[in-house]
Amino acid sequence: MVQRLRPRGPSPLSSRTAAPATARSTDRWSARGIASVALPGALVLILATVIATRTPLWRDEIASLSFAQLPLPDLLSAVGHVDAVLAPYYLLSSAGQAVLPGAVGLRLPSVLAAALTATVVAVIAGRWWGDAAALAAGLMVGLNPLSLQLAATGRPYALAILFVALALLAMTTATGRRGAPRRDVLRWAGYAAAVAAAGLMHLFALLALPAFAVLAASRRALGRWLLASAAAVAVVVPLALLAASQSAQVAWIPRPDPRSAAGSLASTLTYRREGAFERLELVAVAILLVVAVVTVTLTLRMPRPARARELALLACSVTLACGPWAILLAISVTATPYLRTTYLAPGVIGWGLLVGAAAARLGAWQSGRSTLRRALAIVVVAAPIVSAAVFSAPVLAQEWRVDDFPGLARRLSGEVAVGDTLVVVQLYNEVGVASGLARAGGDKGWVSALQSDLTTGTQPVVSVRRVDAADPLRTTASGDGDAERAWVVYTRGAFTPGEARRALADSGCGDASLAPEESFGILRLIPARCP
């Protein structure tokens, strides 16, 4: 009897998944390999560009733009009063504004950084596990809602994530096969430079160091890692000391309770709102737990030498995803609260690598087996990526983020009259509130005055302005108090109606009759009639 052999094509999950990270085949840059690292970056570039070009700047980005548009001497003076921790990013943004002014130039570095991050993570996963892992890891990072939101935000987070990814890539290269001593030194210097750059973009990016230590220890490179990391940290220490003198800027961060602490970590997967830990967060976490359990189980079934190597890579990935959260949680509970989801942003790299590891192990598990196994493998790998894409859909659909400055400006331009009083309240950590309204309303004179205040550190908590024209908005500093109507602008949680009355009384509008509060994102507006 002649047995008919049915040709079986390669599974998308089985491409070189069983090969050791240091023994990649010679077709490393085959069409499939190139596509696996290029596709995630290209996808992020498209999505982030769409978001960046259709949504207006929000309060923190207005602060970035305000600093970046200052002349260099004024910028250096301004960070001496506020936001010293972001001085390196503001200097970078200032250079960008010289080439491409405005919101597009402010956001472009973040867009490019996020696209490069997805590609770099794919390259790392490809070196560790193969092409299928590269594609899965790159897509998981690129479609993560936190990563995608930060990709279209003119703040340093996307750049910090990129430099953490580059540091991990440099370390993967440096701890691979030993080469000439000079080449090894250059590789470790590249690692140190990337770590320093990450710390200069955001201090808490240095919380990725324990994950790097795990990888170094597994590759018997702990001493070299320690020297290179110490050199990088030494570069960042002066910035940390300067930032400590302005710690009042983060005094608003609340001490976490168990629910918000869990929500901070879960939000690195969903990013619906800060500290949310509800049914959707539980679903996202459950999916990643299933992926992790399956991956660890299959890894434990590997032969001993390969098993030890793979467990070390898994430990590095999980430490990168959860380590910064654990450290900030401990600091926030025992000392000063710092736990915020955006401060955990580099952890998205760890989640991506975990999914990449799952693709590798499941690819080997189903290779040459039944169609059912193949389907199960695809479902387990695809589930977290699809989940990330679903949570990213609102990011793509949003018309504004956090602050609806255009909506507030339209409301005022349609209602205010010449002679009305405009009262704007911004706290010490809210540099962009008044400037955001002035820019959205087109009040160039007010913007210029705010820039001068920023340089000297004299921006007032309460700004009282007299309306000289409504559309476009034109105001002048005033304290006359002879207006019949007043408009109070502030942010949610920064003010109460009683405080609004006191601010109006200080502006000359005592015993005001307050209309109901109106919301424009986190921005609030209270119309008032003065007696």
Short mmCIF file of C-alpha atoms in Angstrom, two decimals:
data_model
loop_
_atom_site.label_atom_id
_atom_site.label_comp_id
_atom_site.label_asym_id
_atom_site.label_seq_id
_atom_site.Cartn_x
_atom_site.Cartn_y
_atom_site.Cartn_z
CA MET A 1 0.00 0.00 0.00
CA VAL A 2 1.34 3.42 -0.97
CA GLN A 3 0.95 6.09 1.63
CA ARG A 4 0.14 9.52 0.21
CA LEU A 5 2.15 12.29 1.78
CA ARG A 6 0.43 15.66 2.05
CA PRO A 7 2.79 18.62 1.92
CA ARG A 8 2.58 20.72 5.04
CA GLY A 9 3.47 24.43 4.86
CA PRO A 10 5.31 26.14 7.65
CA SER A 11 3.19 27.54 10.45
CA PRO A 12 3.48 31.23 11.16
CA LEU A 13 4.38 30.29 14.73
CA SER A 14 7.12 27.78 13.92
CA SER A 15 9.77 29.92 12.25
CA ARG A 16 13.08 29.20 13.99
CA THR A 17 11.38 29.22 17.39
CA ALA A 18 13.51 26.43 18.81
CA ALA A 19 16.88 27.87 17.82
CA PRO A 20 19.06 29.33 20.53
CA ALA A 21 19.32 33.09 20.64
CA THR A 22 23.03 32.96 19.84
CA ALA A 23 22.68 30.54 16.93
CA ARG A 24 20.44 32.26 14.43
CA SER A 25 20.43 30.81 10.94
CA THR A 26 22.12 32.54 8.04
CA ASP A 27 18.81 33.83 6.60
CA ARG A 28 18.56 36.28 9.47
CA TRP A 29 17.68 39.09 7.11
CA SER A 30 15.37 37.08 4.87
CA ALA A 31 12.20 38.70 3.59
CA ARG A 32 10.26 37.10 6.44
CA GLY A 33 12.76 38.32 9.03
CA ILE A 34 12.73 41.86 7.68
CA ALA A 35 8.92 41.91 7.58
CA SER A 36 8.67 40.64 11.17
CA VAL A 37 10.63 43.63 12.51
CA ALA A 38 9.50 46.27 10.01
CA LEU A 39 5.74 45.67 10.12
CA PRO A 40 5.20 46.66 13.80
CA GLY A 41 7.19 49.87 13.38
CA ALA A 42 5.37 50.83 10.19
CA LEU A 43 2.00 50.18 11.81
CA VAL A 44 2.86 52.34 14.83
CA LEU A 45 4.13 55.10 12.57
CA ILE A 46 0.80 55.22 10.74
CA LEU A 47 -1.42 55.01 13.83
CA ALA A 48 0.59 57.48 15.90
CA THR A 49 0.66 59.96 13.02
CA VAL A 50 -3.13 59.78 12.71
CA ILE A 51 -3.58 60.46 16.44
CA ALA A 52 -0.94 63.20 16.56
CA THR A 53 -2.41 65.13 13.64
CA ARG A 54 -6.05 65.00 14.68
CA THR A 55 -6.01 65.72 18.42
CA PRO A 56 -5.13 69.10 19.99
CA LEU A 57 -2.40 69.52 22.56
CA TRP A 58 -3.41 68.99 26.16
CA ARG A 59 -2.19 70.79 29.27
CA ASP A 60 1.14 68.99 29.76
CA GLU A 61 1.97 69.25 26.07
CA ILE A 62 1.19 72.97 26.18
CA ALA A 63 3.76 73.17 28.97
CA SER A 64 6.27 71.34 26.75
CA LEU A 65 5.58 73.72 23.89
CA SER A 66 5.82 76.76 26.17
CA PHE A 67 9.28 75.74 27.38
CA ALA A 68 10.45 74.66 23.93
CA GLN A 69 9.52 78.02 22.38
CA LEU A 70 11.63 80.01 24.85
CA PRO A 71 15.05 81.29 23.74
CA LEU A 72 17.79 79.10 25.17
CA PRO A 73 18.84 81.50 27.99
CA ASP A 74 15.18 81.95 29.01
CA LEU A 75 14.63 78.19 28.89
CA LEU A 76 17.55 77.57 31.22
CA SER A 77 16.20 80.24 33.54
CA ALA A 78 12.68 78.79 33.47
CA VAL A 79 13.71 75.24 34.44
CA GLY A 80 15.46 76.73 37.44
CA HIS A 81 12.00 77.56 38.76
CA VAL A 82 9.90 74.61 37.61
CA ASP A 83 10.19 71.32 35.65
CA ALA A 84 13.96 70.94 36.08
CA VAL A 85 13.53 67.16 35.79
CA LEU A 86 12.39 67.66 32.18
CA ALA A 87 15.20 70.04 31.20
CA PRO A 88 16.92 67.56 28.83
CA TYR A 89 13.63 66.88 27.05
CA TYR A 90 12.83 70.59 26.80
CA LEU A 91 16.26 71.25 25.28
CA LEU A 92 15.62 68.52 22.72
CA SER A 93 12.16 69.93 21.98
CA SER A 94 13.64 73.42 21.64
CA ALA A 95 15.95 72.14 18.92
CA GLY A 96 12.99 70.46 17.25
CA GLN A 97 10.97 73.68 17.30
CA ALA A 98 13.79 75.43 15.45
CA VAL A 99 13.34 72.94 12.60
CA LEU A 100 9.58 72.31 12.67
CA PRO A 101 7.63 74.76 14.87
CA GLY A 102 4.30 74.06 16.51
CA ALA A 103 2.42 70.98 17.61
CA VAL A 104 3.64 68.74 14.78
CA GLY A 105 7.28 69.46 15.58
CA LEU A 106 6.61 68.86 19.28
CA ARG A 107 4.99 65.47 18.74
CA LEU A 108 7.16 64.20 15.89
CA PRO A 109 10.01 62.89 18.13
CA SER A 110 7.50 60.83 20.12
CA VAL A 111 5.92 59.42 16.97
CA LEU A 112 9.28 58.39 15.54
CA ALA A 113 10.46 57.05 18.91
CA ALA A 114 7.41 54.83 19.29
CA ALA A 115 7.79 53.42 15.78
CA LEU A 116 11.46 52.69 16.42
CA THR A 117 10.62 51.11 19.79
CA ALA A 118 8.27 48.59 18.16
CA THR A 119 10.99 47.74 15.66
CA VAL A 120 13.75 47.47 18.28
CA VAL A 121 11.64 45.21 20.51
CA ALA A 122 10.92 43.05 17.47
CA VAL A 123 14.66 42.83 16.77
CA ILE A 124 15.35 41.81 20.39
CA ALA A 125 12.65 39.13 20.33
CA GLY A 126 13.94 37.95 16.95
CA ARG A 127 17.44 37.54 18.34
CA TRP A 128 16.14 35.72 21.38
CA TRP A 129 13.55 33.47 19.75
CA GLY A 130 13.02 33.97 16.00
CA ASP A 131 10.78 35.69 13.46
CA ALA A 132 7.39 34.69 14.87
CA ALA A 133 8.40 35.99 18.28
CA ALA A 134 9.69 39.20 16.67
CA LEU A 135 6.37 39.90 15.00
CA ALA A 136 4.32 39.05 18.10
CA ALA A 137 6.48 41.15 20.45
CA GLY A 138 6.58 44.13 18.09
CA LEU A 139 2.81 44.12 17.60
CA MET A 140 2.15 43.75 21.33
CA VAL A 141 4.28 46.80 22.09
CA GLY A 142 3.08 48.82 19.11
CA LEU A 143 -0.63 48.23 19.74
CA ASN A 144 -0.44 48.69 23.50
CA PRO A 145 -2.83 51.58 24.32
CA LEU A 146 -0.40 53.24 26.75
CA SER A 147 2.43 53.04 24.23
CA LEU A 148 0.23 54.30 21.41
CA GLN A 149 -1.12 57.22 23.44
CA LEU A 150 2.36 58.29 24.48
CA ALA A 151 3.49 57.94 20.85
CA ALA A 152 1.27 60.90 19.97
CA THR A 153 2.13 62.97 23.05
CA GLY A 154 4.68 65.77 23.19
CA ARG A 155 6.25 64.55 26.43
CA PRO A 156 9.43 62.50 27.10
CA TYR A 157 7.81 59.12 27.80
CA ALA A 158 8.03 57.66 24.27
CA LEU A 159 11.69 58.63 24.08
CA ALA A 160 12.37 57.05 27.47
CA ILE A 161 10.75 53.80 26.29
CA LEU A 162 12.89 53.84 23.13
CA PHE A 163 16.14 54.29 25.04
CA VAL A 164 15.23 51.46 27.43
CA ALA A 165 14.62 49.23 24.41
CA LEU A 166 17.93 50.31 22.86
CA ALA A 167 19.71 49.59 26.14
CA LEU A 168 18.28 46.07 26.18
CA LEU A 169 19.28 45.55 22.55
CA ALA A 170 22.82 46.81 23.26
CA MET A 171 23.04 44.52 26.27
CA THR A 172 21.80 41.55 24.24
CA THR A 173 24.62 42.22 21.80
CA ALA A 174 27.23 42.86 24.48
CA THR A 175 26.44 39.66 26.38
CA GLY A 176 26.31 37.50 23.28
CA ARG A 177 29.39 35.93 21.79
CA ARG A 178 32.55 37.57 23.07
CA GLY A 179 34.47 39.48 20.45
CA ALA A 180 37.59 41.60 20.38
CA PRO A 181 38.08 43.54 23.66
CA ARG A 182 37.71 46.88 21.92
CA ARG A 183 34.44 45.80 20.34
CA ASP A 184 33.10 44.59 23.69
CA VAL A 185 33.95 47.94 25.28
CA LEU A 186 32.06 49.76 22.52
CA ARG A 187 29.03 47.55 23.02
CA TRP A 188 28.93 48.22 26.75
CA ALA A 189 29.49 51.92 26.08
CA GLY A 190 26.44 51.83 23.82
CA TYR A 191 24.45 50.21 26.62
CA ALA A 192 25.59 52.86 29.12
CA ALA A 193 24.74 55.68 26.70
CA ALA A 194 21.23 54.30 26.14
CA VAL A 195 20.61 53.91 29.89
CA ALA A 196 21.82 57.45 30.55
CA ALA A 197 19.62 58.81 27.76
CA ALA A 198 16.61 56.95 29.17
CA GLY A 199 17.24 58.41 32.63
CA LEU A 200 17.67 61.91 31.25
CA MET A 201 14.35 61.63 29.46
CA HIS A 202 12.61 60.31 32.57
CA LEU A 203 14.27 59.43 35.86
CA PHE A 204 12.01 56.46 36.54
CA ALA A 205 13.19 54.80 33.32
CA LEU A 206 16.19 53.74 35.43
CA LEU A 207 13.85 51.32 37.19
CA ALA A 208 14.47 49.02 34.23
CA LEU A 209 17.96 48.31 35.61
CA PRO A 210 16.90 45.29 37.73
CA ALA A 211 15.61 43.58 34.59
CA PHE A 212 18.95 44.20 32.90
CA ALA A 213 20.68 42.76 35.98
CA VAL A 214 18.69 39.54 35.61
CA LEU A 215 19.86 39.16 32.01
CA ALA A 216 23.45 40.04 32.92
CA ALA A 217 23.54 37.51 35.75
CA SER A 218 22.23 34.75 33.49
CA ARG A 219 25.01 35.48 30.98
CA ARG A 220 27.80 35.83 33.55
CA ALA A 221 28.25 39.51 32.80
CA LEU A 222 27.14 41.00 36.10
CA GLY A 223 30.41 42.81 36.74
CA ARG A 224 30.49 44.46 33.33
CA TRP A 225 26.81 45.36 33.66
CA LEU A 226 27.45 46.94 37.04
CA LEU A 227 30.30 49.12 35.74
CA ALA A 228 28.36 50.27 32.68
CA SER A 229 25.19 50.93 34.68
CA ALA A 230 27.10 52.88 37.33
CA ALA A 231 28.59 55.11 34.63
CA ALA A 232 25.12 55.75 33.20
CA VAL A 233 23.57 56.51 36.58
CA ALA A 234 26.42 58.93 37.37
CA VAL A 235 25.39 60.97 34.33
CA VAL A 236 21.81 61.20 35.60
CA VAL A 237 22.54 61.93 39.28
CA PRO A 238 22.95 65.73 38.85
CA LEU A 239 19.54 65.92 37.20
CA ALA A 240 18.00 63.86 39.99
CA LEU A 241 19.46 66.16 42.63
CA LEU A 242 18.16 69.22 40.81
CA ALA A 243 14.72 67.64 40.43
CA ALA A 244 14.61 66.84 44.15
CA SER A 245 14.65 70.57 44.89
CA GLN A 246 11.33 70.87 43.00
CA SER A 247 9.61 67.82 44.46
CA ALA A 248 6.52 69.90 45.25
CA GLN A 249 5.53 69.43 41.61
CA VAL A 250 4.54 65.82 42.30
CA ALA A 251 3.04 66.43 45.74
CA TRP A 252 -0.41 66.02 44.17
CA ILE A 253 0.11 62.29 43.53
CA PRO A 254 -2.05 60.40 46.06
CA ARG A 255 -0.82 57.52 48.18
CA PRO A 256 -2.11 54.31 46.52
CA ASP A 257 -4.63 51.98 48.07
CA PRO A 258 -4.71 48.28 47.06
CA ARG A 259 -7.19 48.86 44.23
CA SER A 260 -5.44 51.84 42.68
CA ALA A 261 -2.06 50.12 43.08
CA ALA A 262 -3.28 47.10 41.13
CA GLY A 263 -4.94 49.44 38.65
CA SER A 264 -1.68 51.26 37.96
CA LEU A 265 -0.09 48.04 36.75
CA ALA A 266 -3.20 46.82 34.92
CA SER A 267 -3.48 50.17 33.17
CA THR A 268 -0.20 49.48 31.39
CA LEU A 269 -2.33 47.00 29.44
CA THR A 270 -5.57 48.98 29.10
CA TYR A 271 -4.84 52.65 29.85
CA ARG A 272 -8.47 53.69 30.12
CA ARG A 273 -7.88 55.99 33.08
CA GLU A 274 -5.35 56.30 35.88
CA GLY A 275 -5.57 53.54 38.49
CA ALA A 276 -8.66 51.89 36.98
CA PHE A 277 -9.08 48.29 38.11
CA GLU A 278 -12.44 47.08 36.91
CA ARG A 279 -13.79 44.19 34.86
CA LEU A 280 -11.95 45.12 31.67
CA GLU A 281 -8.64 45.40 33.51
CA LEU A 282 -9.26 41.99 35.07
CA VAL A 283 -9.85 40.52 31.60
CA ALA A 284 -6.63 42.02 30.23
CA VAL A 285 -4.61 40.80 33.23
CA ALA A 286 -6.20 37.33 33.03
CA ILE A 287 -5.20 37.02 29.37
CA LEU A 288 -1.57 37.86 30.18
CA LEU A 289 -1.60 35.45 33.13
CA VAL A 290 -2.76 32.63 30.87
CA VAL A 291 -0.04 33.49 28.37
CA ALA A 292 2.57 33.57 31.14
CA VAL A 293 1.48 30.27 32.67
CA VAL A 294 1.42 28.50 29.30
CA THR A 295 4.83 29.90 28.37
CA VAL A 296 6.45 28.94 31.69
CA THR A 297 4.91 25.46 31.54
CA LEU A 298 6.25 24.80 28.07
CA THR A 299 9.62 26.25 28.99
CA LEU A 300 9.94 23.92 31.99
CA ARG A 301 9.52 20.98 29.59
CA MET A 302 12.61 21.97 27.60
CA PRO A 303 16.01 20.22 28.00
CA ARG A 304 18.03 21.60 30.91
CA PRO A 305 20.57 23.86 29.10
CA ALA A 306 17.94 25.46 26.89
CA ARG A 307 15.48 25.63 29.79
CA ALA A 308 17.84 27.67 31.97
CA ARG A 309 18.49 30.11 29.13
CA GLU A 310 14.81 30.54 28.32
CA LEU A 311 13.80 30.96 31.96
CA ALA A 312 16.35 33.75 32.28
CA LEU A 313 14.88 35.54 29.27
CA LEU A 314 11.40 35.13 30.72
CA ALA A 315 12.56 36.46 34.09
CA CYS A 316 14.09 39.50 32.38
CA SER A 317 10.83 40.16 30.49
CA VAL A 318 8.58 39.84 33.55
CA THR A 319 10.94 41.93 35.70
CA LEU A 320 10.91 44.66 33.06
CA ALA A 321 7.10 44.60 32.98
CA CYS A 322 6.45 44.42 36.75
CA GLY A 323 9.66 45.46 38.48
CA PRO A 324 9.25 49.26 38.14
CA TRP A 325 5.70 48.95 39.47
CA ALA A 326 6.84 46.96 42.51
CA ILE A 327 9.61 49.46 43.29
CA LEU A 328 7.40 52.54 42.92
CA LEU A 329 4.65 50.88 44.94
CA ALA A 330 7.05 50.19 47.79
CA ILE A 331 8.33 53.78 47.71
CA SER A 332 4.79 55.18 47.48
CA VAL A 333 3.58 53.18 50.47
CA THR A 334 6.57 53.74 52.72
CA ALA A 335 7.76 57.21 51.69
CA THR A 336 6.66 59.63 48.94
CA PRO A 337 3.87 58.63 46.52
CA TYR A 338 5.14 58.39 42.95
CA LEU A 339 2.99 55.60 41.53
CA ARG A 340 1.56 56.67 38.15
CA THR A 341 0.87 54.52 35.10
CA THR A 342 2.84 56.78 32.76
CA TYR A 343 5.88 56.40 35.02
CA LEU A 344 5.68 52.65 34.33
CA ALA A 345 5.63 53.10 30.55
CA PRO A 346 8.89 51.19 29.74
CA GLY A 347 7.19 48.13 31.18
CA VAL A 348 5.30 47.71 27.89
CA ILE A 349 8.55 46.30 26.50
CA GLY A 350 8.36 43.49 29.05
CA TRP A 351 4.79 42.65 28.09
CA GLY A 352 5.80 42.53 24.43
CA LEU A 353 8.72 40.20 25.10
CA LEU A 354 6.49 37.92 27.19
CA VAL A 355 4.13 37.53 24.24
CA GLY A 356 7.14 36.98 21.98
CA ALA A 357 8.32 34.18 24.27
CA ALA A 358 4.84 32.65 24.09
CA ALA A 359 4.97 32.69 20.29
CA ALA A 360 8.32 30.89 20.40
CA ARG A 361 7.32 28.20 22.86
CA LEU A 362 3.88 27.59 21.33
CA GLY A 363 5.41 27.51 17.87
CA ALA A 364 7.70 24.69 18.93
CA TRP A 365 4.83 22.95 20.77
CA GLN A 366 2.54 22.84 17.73
CA SER A 367 5.15 22.33 15.00
CA GLY A 368 4.23 19.35 12.86
CA ARG A 369 1.29 18.46 15.09
CA SER A 370 -2.48 18.59 14.66
CA THR A 371 -4.53 21.47 13.31
CA LEU A 372 -6.12 21.83 16.74
CA ARG A 373 -2.76 22.46 18.38
CA ARG A 374 -1.93 25.02 15.74
CA ALA A 375 -5.23 26.80 16.29
CA LEU A 376 -4.76 26.82 20.07
CA ALA A 377 -1.27 28.24 19.69
CA ILE A 378 -2.48 31.03 17.42
CA VAL A 379 -5.35 31.89 19.78
CA VAL A 380 -3.11 32.11 22.85
CA VAL A 381 -0.56 34.33 21.09
CA ALA A 382 -3.16 36.47 19.34
CA ALA A 383 -5.36 37.04 22.40
CA PRO A 384 -3.16 39.66 24.17
CA ILE A 385 -2.38 41.41 20.87
CA VAL A 386 -6.07 41.62 19.96
CA SER A 387 -6.85 42.78 23.50
CA ALA A 388 -4.28 45.57 23.16
CA ALA A 389 -5.76 46.60 19.81
CA VAL A 390 -9.27 46.72 21.28
CA PHE A 391 -8.15 48.95 24.15
CA SER A 392 -6.31 51.17 21.66
CA ALA A 393 -9.45 51.81 19.59
CA PRO A 394 -10.66 54.68 21.86
CA VAL A 395 -7.22 56.29 21.56
CA LEU A 396 -7.64 56.38 17.79
CA ALA A 397 -11.20 57.69 18.04
CA GLN A 398 -10.64 60.46 20.60
CA GLU A 399 -11.08 64.08 19.48
CA TRP A 400 -9.10 65.43 22.43
CA ARG A 401 -7.13 64.06 25.34
CA VAL A 402 -7.65 65.10 28.98
CA ASP A 403 -8.31 68.81 28.25
CA ASP A 404 -10.75 70.06 25.63
CA PHE A 405 -9.18 73.48 25.12
CA PRO A 406 -10.83 74.02 21.70
CA GLY A 407 -14.26 73.28 23.17
CA LEU A 408 -13.67 75.66 26.06
CA ALA A 409 -12.43 78.39 23.73
CA ARG A 410 -15.51 78.00 21.51
CA ARG A 411 -17.80 78.20 24.55
CA LEU A 412 -16.16 81.41 25.72
CA SER A 413 -16.01 83.04 22.29
CA GLY A 414 -19.74 82.44 21.87
CA GLU A 415 -20.74 83.85 25.26
CA VAL A 416 -18.22 86.34 26.64
CA ALA A 417 -18.68 90.04 26.06
CA VAL A 418 -16.26 92.92 26.10
CA GLY A 419 -15.68 93.98 29.70
CA ASP A 420 -16.27 90.51 31.21
CA THR A 421 -13.74 89.17 33.70
CA LEU A 422 -11.91 85.92 33.01
CA VAL A 423 -10.38 84.18 36.03
CA VAL A 424 -7.99 81.27 35.35
CA VAL A 425 -6.63 79.11 38.15
CA GLN A 426 -3.61 76.87 37.60
CA LEU A 427 -1.72 75.05 40.31
CA TYR A 428 2.05 74.90 40.63
CA ASN A 429 2.21 71.70 38.57
CA GLU A 430 -0.23 72.97 35.89
CA VAL A 431 1.92 75.26 33.77
CA GLY A 432 -0.19 74.70 30.65
CA VAL A 433 -3.72 75.62 31.79
CA ALA A 434 -3.69 79.38 31.17
CA SER A 435 -1.41 79.04 28.16
CA GLY A 436 -3.63 76.34 26.67
CA LEU A 437 -6.69 78.57 26.87
CA ALA A 438 -4.78 81.57 25.53
CA ARG A 439 -3.45 79.58 22.58
CA ALA A 440 -6.80 77.94 21.80
CA GLY A 441 -8.53 81.32 21.92
CA GLY A 442 -5.87 82.99 19.78
CA ASP A 443 -4.83 85.54 22.40
CA LYS A 444 -1.20 86.12 21.35
CA GLY A 445 -0.64 88.93 23.82
CA TRP A 446 -1.65 86.73 26.73
CA VAL A 447 0.57 83.90 25.45
CA SER A 448 3.51 86.30 25.30
CA ALA A 449 2.86 87.50 28.85
CA LEU A 450 2.69 83.91 30.10
CA GLN A 451 5.98 83.11 28.40
CA SER A 452 7.61 86.00 30.26
CA ASP A 453 6.14 84.78 33.55
CA LEU A 454 7.46 81.28 32.84
CA THR A 455 10.97 82.60 32.34
CA THR A 456 10.98 84.38 35.68
CA GLY A 457 8.97 81.78 37.59
CA THR A 458 6.26 84.32 38.40
CA GLN A 459 3.26 82.67 36.76
CA PRO A 460 0.34 83.45 39.09
CA VAL A 461 -1.93 80.82 40.62
CA VAL A 462 -4.92 83.03 39.81
CA SER A 463 -4.89 85.11 36.63
CA VAL A 464 -7.53 87.85 36.33
CA ARG A 465 -8.06 89.10 32.78
CA ARG A 466 -10.42 91.66 31.25
CA VAL A 467 -12.02 90.59 27.96
CA ASP A 468 -11.32 93.15 25.20
CA ALA A 469 -12.59 91.01 22.30
CA ALA A 470 -14.39 87.68 22.06
CA ASP A 471 -13.49 86.10 18.70
CA PRO A 472 -10.57 85.86 18.52
CA LEU A 473 -10.13 86.19 22.26
CA ARG A 474 -8.25 89.27 23.41
CA THR A 475 -7.64 89.97 27.09
CA THR A 476 -5.56 92.23 29.29
CA ALA A 477 -4.47 91.89 32.89
CA SER A 478 -7.06 93.48 35.12
CA GLY A 479 -8.03 93.90 38.73
CA ASP A 480 -10.73 96.54 38.34
CA GLY A 481 -13.63 94.38 39.45
CA ASP A 482 -16.27 96.43 37.61
CA ALA A 483 -17.53 93.63 35.34
CA GLU A 484 -21.11 92.37 35.42
CA ARG A 485 -20.11 88.83 34.41
CA ALA A 486 -17.15 86.65 35.20
CA TRP A 487 -15.91 83.26 33.96
CA VAL A 488 -13.81 80.98 36.18
CA VAL A 489 -11.61 78.34 34.52
CA TYR A 490 -9.78 75.64 36.49
CA THR A 491 -9.10 71.90 36.49
CA ARG A 492 -11.04 69.12 38.16
CA GLY A 493 -9.95 68.54 41.73
CA ALA A 494 -7.98 71.79 41.90
CA PHE A 495 -10.84 73.97 43.05
CA THR A 496 -14.22 73.98 44.81
CA PRO A 497 -17.19 76.34 44.32
CA GLY A 498 -16.32 77.98 47.64
CA GLU A 499 -12.80 78.64 46.42
CA ALA A 500 -14.26 79.95 43.17
CA ARG A 501 -16.28 82.49 45.13
CA ARG A 502 -13.18 83.61 47.01
CA ALA A 503 -11.23 83.96 43.74
CA LEU A 504 -14.06 86.02 42.29
CA ALA A 505 -14.19 88.16 45.42
CA ASP A 506 -10.45 88.77 45.14
CA SER A 507 -10.99 89.87 41.53
CA GLY A 508 -13.65 92.37 42.62
CA CYS A 509 -16.73 90.21 42.03
CA GLY A 510 -17.99 89.62 45.56
CA ASP A 511 -21.23 87.74 46.40
CA ALA A 512 -21.31 86.35 42.84
CA SER A 513 -24.17 84.21 41.61
CA LEU A 514 -22.61 81.01 40.25
CA ALA A 515 -24.09 79.03 37.36
CA PRO A 516 -23.67 75.22 37.21
CA GLU A 517 -20.17 73.96 36.53
CA GLU A 518 -19.43 72.96 32.92
CA SER A 519 -16.89 70.31 31.91
CA PHE A 520 -14.45 70.30 29.01
CA GLY A 521 -12.50 67.15 29.71
CA ILE A 522 -10.78 67.79 33.03
CA LEU A 523 -11.12 71.53 32.51
CA ARG A 524 -13.98 73.22 34.36
CA LEU A 525 -15.86 76.45 33.66
CA ILE A 526 -18.14 78.30 36.08
CA PRO A 527 -20.06 81.28 34.65
CA ALA A 528 -20.83 83.89 37.31
CA ARG A 529 -22.84 87.08 37.53
CA CYS A 530 -21.46 89.86 39.66
CA PRO A 531 -23.83 92.03 41.72
#
